[in-house]
PDB file of C-alpha atoms in Angstrom:
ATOM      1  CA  UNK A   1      75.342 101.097 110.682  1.00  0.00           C
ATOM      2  CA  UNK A   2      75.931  98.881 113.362  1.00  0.00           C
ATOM      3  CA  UNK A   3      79.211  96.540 112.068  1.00  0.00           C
ATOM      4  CA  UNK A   4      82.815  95.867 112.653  1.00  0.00           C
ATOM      5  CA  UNK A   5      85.691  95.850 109.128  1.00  0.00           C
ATOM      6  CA  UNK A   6      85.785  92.737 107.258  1.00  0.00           C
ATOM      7  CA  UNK A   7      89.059  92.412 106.833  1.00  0.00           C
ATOM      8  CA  UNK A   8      89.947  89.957 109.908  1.00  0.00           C
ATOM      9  CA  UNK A   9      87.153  87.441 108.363  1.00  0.00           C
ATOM     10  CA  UNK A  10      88.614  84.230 107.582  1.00  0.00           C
ATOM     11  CA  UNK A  11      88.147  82.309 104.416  1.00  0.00           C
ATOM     12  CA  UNK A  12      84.966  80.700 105.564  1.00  0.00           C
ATOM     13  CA  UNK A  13      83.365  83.475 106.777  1.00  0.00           C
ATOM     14  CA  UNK A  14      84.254  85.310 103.652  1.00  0.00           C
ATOM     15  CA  UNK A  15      83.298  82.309 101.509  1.00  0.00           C
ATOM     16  CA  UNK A  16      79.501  82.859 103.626  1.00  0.00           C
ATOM     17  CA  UNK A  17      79.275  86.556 102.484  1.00  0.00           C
ATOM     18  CA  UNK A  18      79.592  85.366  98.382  1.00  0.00           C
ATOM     19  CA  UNK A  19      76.122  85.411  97.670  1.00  0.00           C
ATOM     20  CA  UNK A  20      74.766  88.759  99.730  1.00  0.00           C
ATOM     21  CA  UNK A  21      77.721  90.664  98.835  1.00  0.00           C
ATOM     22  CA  UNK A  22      76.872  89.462  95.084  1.00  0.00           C
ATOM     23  CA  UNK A  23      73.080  90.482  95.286  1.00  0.00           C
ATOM     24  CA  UNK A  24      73.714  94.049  97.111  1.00  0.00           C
ATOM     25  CA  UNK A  25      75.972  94.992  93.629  1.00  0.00           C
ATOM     26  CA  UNK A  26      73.644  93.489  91.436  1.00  0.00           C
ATOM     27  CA  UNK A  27      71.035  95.471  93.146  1.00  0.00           C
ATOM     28  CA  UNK A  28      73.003  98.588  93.252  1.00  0.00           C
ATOM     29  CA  UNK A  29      74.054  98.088  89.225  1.00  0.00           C
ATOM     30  CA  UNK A  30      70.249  97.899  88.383  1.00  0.00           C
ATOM     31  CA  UNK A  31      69.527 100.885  89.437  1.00  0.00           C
ATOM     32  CA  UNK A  32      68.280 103.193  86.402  1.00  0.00           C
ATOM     33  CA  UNK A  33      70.803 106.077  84.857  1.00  0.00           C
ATOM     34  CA  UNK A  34      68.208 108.520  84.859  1.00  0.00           C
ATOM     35  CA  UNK A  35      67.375 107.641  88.224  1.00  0.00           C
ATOM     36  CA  UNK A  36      70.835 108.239  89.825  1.00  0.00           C
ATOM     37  CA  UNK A  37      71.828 110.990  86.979  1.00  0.00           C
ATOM     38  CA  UNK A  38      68.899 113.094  88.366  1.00  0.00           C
ATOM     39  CA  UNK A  39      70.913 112.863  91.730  1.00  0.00           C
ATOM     40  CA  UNK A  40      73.958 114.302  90.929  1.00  0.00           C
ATOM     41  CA  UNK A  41      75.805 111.002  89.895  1.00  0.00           C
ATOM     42  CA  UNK A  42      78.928 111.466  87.386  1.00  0.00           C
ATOM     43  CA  UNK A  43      81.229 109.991  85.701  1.00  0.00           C
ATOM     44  CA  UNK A  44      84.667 108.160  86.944  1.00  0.00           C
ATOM     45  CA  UNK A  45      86.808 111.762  86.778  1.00  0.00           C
ATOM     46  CA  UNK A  46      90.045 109.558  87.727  1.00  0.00           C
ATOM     47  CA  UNK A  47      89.703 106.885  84.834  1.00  0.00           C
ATOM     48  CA  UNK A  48      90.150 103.771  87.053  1.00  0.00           C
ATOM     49  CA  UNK A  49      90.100 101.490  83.967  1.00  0.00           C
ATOM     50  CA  UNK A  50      92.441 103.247  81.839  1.00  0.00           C
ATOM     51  CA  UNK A  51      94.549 100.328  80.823  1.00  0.00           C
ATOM     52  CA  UNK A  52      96.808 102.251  78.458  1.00  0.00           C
ATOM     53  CA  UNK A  53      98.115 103.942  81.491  1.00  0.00           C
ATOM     54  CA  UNK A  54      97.083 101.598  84.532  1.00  0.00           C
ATOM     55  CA  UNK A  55      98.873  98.508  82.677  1.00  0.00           C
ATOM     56  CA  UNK A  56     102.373  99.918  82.250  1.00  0.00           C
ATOM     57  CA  UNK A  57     101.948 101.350  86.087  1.00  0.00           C
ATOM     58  CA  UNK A  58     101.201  97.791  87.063  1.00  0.00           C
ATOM     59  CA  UNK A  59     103.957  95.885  85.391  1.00  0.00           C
ATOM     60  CA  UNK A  60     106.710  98.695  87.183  1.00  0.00           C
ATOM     61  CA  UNK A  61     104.800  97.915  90.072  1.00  0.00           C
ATOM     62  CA  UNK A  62     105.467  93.694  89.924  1.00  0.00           C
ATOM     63  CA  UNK A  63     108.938  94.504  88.711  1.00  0.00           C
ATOM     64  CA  UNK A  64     109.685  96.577  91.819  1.00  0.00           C
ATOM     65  CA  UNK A  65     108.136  93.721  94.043  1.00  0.00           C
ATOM     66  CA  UNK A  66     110.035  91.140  92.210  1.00  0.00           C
ATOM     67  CA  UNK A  67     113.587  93.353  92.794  1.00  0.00           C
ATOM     68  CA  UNK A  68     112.583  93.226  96.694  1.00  0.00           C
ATOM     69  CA  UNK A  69     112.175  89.498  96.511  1.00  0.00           C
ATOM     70  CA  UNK A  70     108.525  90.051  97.786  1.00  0.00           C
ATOM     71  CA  UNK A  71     106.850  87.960  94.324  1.00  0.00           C
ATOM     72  CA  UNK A  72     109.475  85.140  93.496  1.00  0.00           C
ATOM     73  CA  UNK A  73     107.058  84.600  90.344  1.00  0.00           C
ATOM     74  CA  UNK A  74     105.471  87.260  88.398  1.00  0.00           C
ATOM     75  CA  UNK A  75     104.523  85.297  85.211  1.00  0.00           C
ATOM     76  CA  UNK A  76     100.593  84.358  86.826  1.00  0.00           C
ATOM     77  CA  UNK A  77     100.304  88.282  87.273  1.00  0.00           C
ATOM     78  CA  UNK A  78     101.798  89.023  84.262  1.00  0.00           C
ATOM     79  CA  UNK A  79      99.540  86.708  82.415  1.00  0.00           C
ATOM     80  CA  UNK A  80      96.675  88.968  83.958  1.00  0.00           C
ATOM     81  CA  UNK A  81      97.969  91.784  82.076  1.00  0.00           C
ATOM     82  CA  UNK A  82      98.752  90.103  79.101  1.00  0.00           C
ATOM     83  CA  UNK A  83      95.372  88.785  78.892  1.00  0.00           C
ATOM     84  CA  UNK A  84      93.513  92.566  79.445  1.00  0.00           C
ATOM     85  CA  UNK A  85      92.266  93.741  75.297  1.00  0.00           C
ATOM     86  CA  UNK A  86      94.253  96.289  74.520  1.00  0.00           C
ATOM     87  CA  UNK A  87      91.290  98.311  72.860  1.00  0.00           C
ATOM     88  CA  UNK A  88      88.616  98.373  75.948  1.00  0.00           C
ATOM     89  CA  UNK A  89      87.004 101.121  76.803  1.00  0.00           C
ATOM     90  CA  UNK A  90      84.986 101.355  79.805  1.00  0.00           C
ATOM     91  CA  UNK A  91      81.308 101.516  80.076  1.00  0.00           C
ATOM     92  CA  UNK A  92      79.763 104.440  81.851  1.00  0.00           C
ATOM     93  CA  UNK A  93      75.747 103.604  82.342  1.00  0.00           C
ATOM     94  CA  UNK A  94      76.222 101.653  85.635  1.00  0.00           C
ATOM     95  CA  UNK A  95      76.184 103.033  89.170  1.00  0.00           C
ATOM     96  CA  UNK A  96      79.332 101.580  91.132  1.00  0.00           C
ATOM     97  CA  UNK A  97      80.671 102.403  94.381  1.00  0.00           C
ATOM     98  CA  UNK A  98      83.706 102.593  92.800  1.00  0.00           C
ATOM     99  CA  UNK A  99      86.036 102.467  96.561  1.00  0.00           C
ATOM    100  CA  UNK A 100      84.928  98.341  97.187  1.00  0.00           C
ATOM    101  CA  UNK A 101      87.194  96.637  99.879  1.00  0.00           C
ATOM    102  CA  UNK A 102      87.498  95.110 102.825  1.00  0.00           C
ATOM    103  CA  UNK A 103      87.908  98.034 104.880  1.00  0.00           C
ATOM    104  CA  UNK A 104      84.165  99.259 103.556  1.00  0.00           C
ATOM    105  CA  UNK A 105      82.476  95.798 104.210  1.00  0.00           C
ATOM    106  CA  UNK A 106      80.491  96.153 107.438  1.00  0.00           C
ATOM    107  CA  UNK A 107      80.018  92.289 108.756  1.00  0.00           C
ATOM    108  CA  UNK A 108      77.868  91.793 112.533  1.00  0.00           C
ATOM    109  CA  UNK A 109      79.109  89.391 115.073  1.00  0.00           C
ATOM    110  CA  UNK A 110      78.332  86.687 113.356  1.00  0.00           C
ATOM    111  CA  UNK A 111      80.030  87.451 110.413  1.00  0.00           C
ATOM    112  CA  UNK A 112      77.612  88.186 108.273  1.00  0.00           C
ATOM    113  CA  UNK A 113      76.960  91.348 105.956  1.00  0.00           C
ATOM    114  CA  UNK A 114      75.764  94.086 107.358  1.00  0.00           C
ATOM    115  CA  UNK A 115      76.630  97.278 105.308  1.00  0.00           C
ATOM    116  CA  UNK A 116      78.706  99.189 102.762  1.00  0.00           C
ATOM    117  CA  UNK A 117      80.195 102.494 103.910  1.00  0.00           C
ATOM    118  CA  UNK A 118      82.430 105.145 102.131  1.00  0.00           C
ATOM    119  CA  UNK A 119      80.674 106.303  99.039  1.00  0.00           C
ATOM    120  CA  UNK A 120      82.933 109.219  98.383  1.00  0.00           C
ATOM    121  CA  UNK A 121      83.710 107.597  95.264  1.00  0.00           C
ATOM    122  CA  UNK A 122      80.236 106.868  94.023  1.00  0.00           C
ATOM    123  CA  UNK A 123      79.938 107.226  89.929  1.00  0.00           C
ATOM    124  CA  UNK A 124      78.567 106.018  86.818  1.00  0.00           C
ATOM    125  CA  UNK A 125      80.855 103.950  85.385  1.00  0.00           C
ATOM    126  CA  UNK A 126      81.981 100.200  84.221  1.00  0.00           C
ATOM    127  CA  UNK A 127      81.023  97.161  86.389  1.00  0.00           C
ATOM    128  CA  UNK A 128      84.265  95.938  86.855  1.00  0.00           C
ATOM    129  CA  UNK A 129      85.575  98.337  89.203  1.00  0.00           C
ATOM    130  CA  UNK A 130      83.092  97.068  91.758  1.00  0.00           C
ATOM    131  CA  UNK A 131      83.562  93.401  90.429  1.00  0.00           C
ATOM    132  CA  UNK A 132      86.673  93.661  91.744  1.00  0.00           C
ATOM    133  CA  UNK A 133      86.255  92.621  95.475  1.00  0.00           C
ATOM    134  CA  UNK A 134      85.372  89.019  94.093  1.00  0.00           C
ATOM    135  CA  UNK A 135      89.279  88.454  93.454  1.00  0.00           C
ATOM    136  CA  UNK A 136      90.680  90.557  96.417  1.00  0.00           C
ATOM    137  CA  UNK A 137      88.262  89.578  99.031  1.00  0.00           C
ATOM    138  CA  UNK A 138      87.028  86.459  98.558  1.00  0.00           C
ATOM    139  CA  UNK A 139      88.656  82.820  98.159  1.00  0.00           C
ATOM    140  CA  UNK A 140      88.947  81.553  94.901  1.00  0.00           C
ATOM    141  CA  UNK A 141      86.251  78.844  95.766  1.00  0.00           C
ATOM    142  CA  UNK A 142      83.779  81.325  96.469  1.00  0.00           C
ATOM    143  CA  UNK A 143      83.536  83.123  93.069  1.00  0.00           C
ATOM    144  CA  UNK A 144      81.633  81.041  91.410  1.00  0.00           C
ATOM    145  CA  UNK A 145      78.780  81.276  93.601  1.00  0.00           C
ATOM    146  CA  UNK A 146      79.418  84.918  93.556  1.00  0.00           C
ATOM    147  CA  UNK A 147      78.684  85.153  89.739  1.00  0.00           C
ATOM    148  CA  UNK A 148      75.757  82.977  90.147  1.00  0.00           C
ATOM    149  CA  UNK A 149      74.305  85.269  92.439  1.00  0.00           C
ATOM    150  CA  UNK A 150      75.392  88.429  91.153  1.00  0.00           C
ATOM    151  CA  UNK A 151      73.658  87.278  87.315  1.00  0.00           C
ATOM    152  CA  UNK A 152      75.179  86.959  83.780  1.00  0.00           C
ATOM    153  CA  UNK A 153      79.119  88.449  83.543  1.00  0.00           C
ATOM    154  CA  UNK A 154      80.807  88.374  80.223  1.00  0.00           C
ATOM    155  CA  UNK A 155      83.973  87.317  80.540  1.00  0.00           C
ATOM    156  CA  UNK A 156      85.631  90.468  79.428  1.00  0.00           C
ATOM    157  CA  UNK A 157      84.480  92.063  82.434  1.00  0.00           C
ATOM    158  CA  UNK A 158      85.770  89.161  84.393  1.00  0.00           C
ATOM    159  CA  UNK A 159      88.993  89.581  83.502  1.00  0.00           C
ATOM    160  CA  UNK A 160      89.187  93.118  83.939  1.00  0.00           C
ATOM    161  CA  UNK A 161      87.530  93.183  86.978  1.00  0.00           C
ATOM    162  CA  UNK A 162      90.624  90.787  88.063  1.00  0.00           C
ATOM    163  CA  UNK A 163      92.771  93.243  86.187  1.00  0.00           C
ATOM    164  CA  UNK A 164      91.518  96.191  88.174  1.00  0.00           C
ATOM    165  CA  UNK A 165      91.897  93.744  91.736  1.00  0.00           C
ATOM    166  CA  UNK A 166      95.407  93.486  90.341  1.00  0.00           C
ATOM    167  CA  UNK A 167      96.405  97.204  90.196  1.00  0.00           C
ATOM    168  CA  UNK A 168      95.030  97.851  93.239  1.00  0.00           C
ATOM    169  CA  UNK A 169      96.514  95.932  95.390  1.00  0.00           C
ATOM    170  CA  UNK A 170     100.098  95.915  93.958  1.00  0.00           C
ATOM    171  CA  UNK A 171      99.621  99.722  94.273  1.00  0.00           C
ATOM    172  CA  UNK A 172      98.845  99.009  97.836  1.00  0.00           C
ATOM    173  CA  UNK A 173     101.653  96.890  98.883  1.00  0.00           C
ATOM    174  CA  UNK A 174     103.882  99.121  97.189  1.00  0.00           C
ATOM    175  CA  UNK A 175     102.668 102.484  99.203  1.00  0.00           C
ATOM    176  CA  UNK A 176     102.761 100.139 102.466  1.00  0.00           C
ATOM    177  CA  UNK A 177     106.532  98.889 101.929  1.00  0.00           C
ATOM    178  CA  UNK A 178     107.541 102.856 100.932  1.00  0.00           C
ATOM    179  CA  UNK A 179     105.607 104.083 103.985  1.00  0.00           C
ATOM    180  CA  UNK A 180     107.135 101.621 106.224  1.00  0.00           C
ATOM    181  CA  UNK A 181     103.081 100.947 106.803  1.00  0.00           C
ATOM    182  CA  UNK A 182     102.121  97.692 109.313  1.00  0.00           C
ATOM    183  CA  UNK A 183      99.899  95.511 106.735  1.00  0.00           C
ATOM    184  CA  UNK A 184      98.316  94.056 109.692  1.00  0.00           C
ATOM    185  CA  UNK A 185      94.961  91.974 108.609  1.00  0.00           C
ATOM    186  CA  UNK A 186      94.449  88.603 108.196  1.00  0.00           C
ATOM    187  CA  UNK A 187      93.488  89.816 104.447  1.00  0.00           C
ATOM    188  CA  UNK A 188      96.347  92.166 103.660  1.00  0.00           C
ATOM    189  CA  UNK A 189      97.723  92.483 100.329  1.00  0.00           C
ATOM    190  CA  UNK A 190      99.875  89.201 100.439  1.00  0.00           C
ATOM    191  CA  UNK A 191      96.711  87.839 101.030  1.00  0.00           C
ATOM    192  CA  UNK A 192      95.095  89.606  97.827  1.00  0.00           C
ATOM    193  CA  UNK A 193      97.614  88.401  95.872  1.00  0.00           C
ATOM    194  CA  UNK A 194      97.475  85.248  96.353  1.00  0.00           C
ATOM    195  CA  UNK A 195      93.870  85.110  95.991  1.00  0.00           C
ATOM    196  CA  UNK A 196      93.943  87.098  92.283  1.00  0.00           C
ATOM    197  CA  UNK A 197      96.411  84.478  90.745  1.00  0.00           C
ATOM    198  CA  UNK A 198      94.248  81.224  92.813  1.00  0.00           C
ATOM    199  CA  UNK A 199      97.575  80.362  94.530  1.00  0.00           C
ATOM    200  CA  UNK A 200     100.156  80.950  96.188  1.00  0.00           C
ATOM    201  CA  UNK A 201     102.012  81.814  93.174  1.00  0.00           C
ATOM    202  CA  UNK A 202     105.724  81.907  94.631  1.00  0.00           C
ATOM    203  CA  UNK A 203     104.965  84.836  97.113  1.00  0.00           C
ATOM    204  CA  UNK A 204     107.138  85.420 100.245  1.00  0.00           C
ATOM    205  CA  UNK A 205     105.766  84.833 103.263  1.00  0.00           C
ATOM    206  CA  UNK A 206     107.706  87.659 105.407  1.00  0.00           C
ATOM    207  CA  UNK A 207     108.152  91.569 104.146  1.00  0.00           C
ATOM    208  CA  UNK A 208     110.462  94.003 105.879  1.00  0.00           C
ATOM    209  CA  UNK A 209     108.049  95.566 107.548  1.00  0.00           C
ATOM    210  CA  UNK A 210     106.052  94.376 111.142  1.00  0.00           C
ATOM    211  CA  UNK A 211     102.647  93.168 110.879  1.00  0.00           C
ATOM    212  CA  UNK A 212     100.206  94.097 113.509  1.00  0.00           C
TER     213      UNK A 212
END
């Protein structure tokens, strides 16, 4: 696939990929269980939407951001949590990519889509995990067009597919500030976060560590 990362789009450009990005899932979620079963497809063998366990990981992980004066305000993210049901359990009868971010967002040199790579972490599992990328890629004004394009979303899934953006990418800026990692995209996680709570939400503009 001819394509350069995604990550150095900004919020226009990624505003302009809403709707494809949101009809390449929809087309990849319709595609029949016995279809993709007969090809080898399993189930999610690391339990990505475990919220029993992935909540209580992602509150330490705000905490230890909010200690490092890196999230002056954690109540908008805590609200996320707060609002996740306590009893959900995941569906398993939809093919996901399961790996959905920037990095694996092939855009042309115009900016527009041109391909999905890394499917190491193909499965059959909920929706949600791929929903994510609508709250760490894209601007808040985008989603709606997003969900029209994609098709009907319950709610629940909504918010856990926020949920799941969430996780991820406090899990990310964590390992980056540990690692001593350059963040170094116009999206990095600051970025993310900002986008998951729909504003700025009291987060520091500079971290310890150099951009690229």
């Amino acid at each position: 696939i001819v394509g350069r990362h995604s990550q150095l789009l900004n919020d226009d450009q990624r505003a302009a990929i809403a709707r494809p990005l949101a009809r390449f899932l929809a087309t990849l979620h319709a595609i029949p269980v016995a279809d993709v079963t007969r090809y080898g497809a399993g189930p999610d063998t690391i339990a990505r939407l475990d919220l029993v366990r992935r909540i209580p990981r992602a509150r330490d992980d705000l905490a230890w951001l909010a200690e490092r004066r890196l999230v002056d305000e954690v109540d908008p993210f805590m609200t996320i949590l707060d609002s996740a049901p306590a009893n959900y359990a995941p569906a398993a009868d939809t093919l996901v990519h399961g790996d959905l971010y920037a990095r694996h967002l092939l855009v042309d040199v115009d900016g527009r889509l041109a391909g999905v790579i890394d499917w190491g972490d193909v499965h059959l599992g909920d929706r949600a995990v791929d929903l994510a990328i609508a709250h760490t890629f894209l601007p808040p004004v985008a989603r709606e067009a997003f969900r029209n394009a994609y098709g009907p979303v319950d709610d629940t899934t909504w918010s856990i597919a926020r949920l799941r953006a969430l996780r991820a990418v406090s899990e990310t800026l964590d390992d980056a500030i540990l690692q001593r990692r350059p963040l170094g995209s116009t999206l990095n996680p600051l970025t993310k976060f900002r986008q998951i709570a729909g504003s700025g939400s009291g987060i520091e503009e500079h971290l310890p560590i150099p951009f690229e």
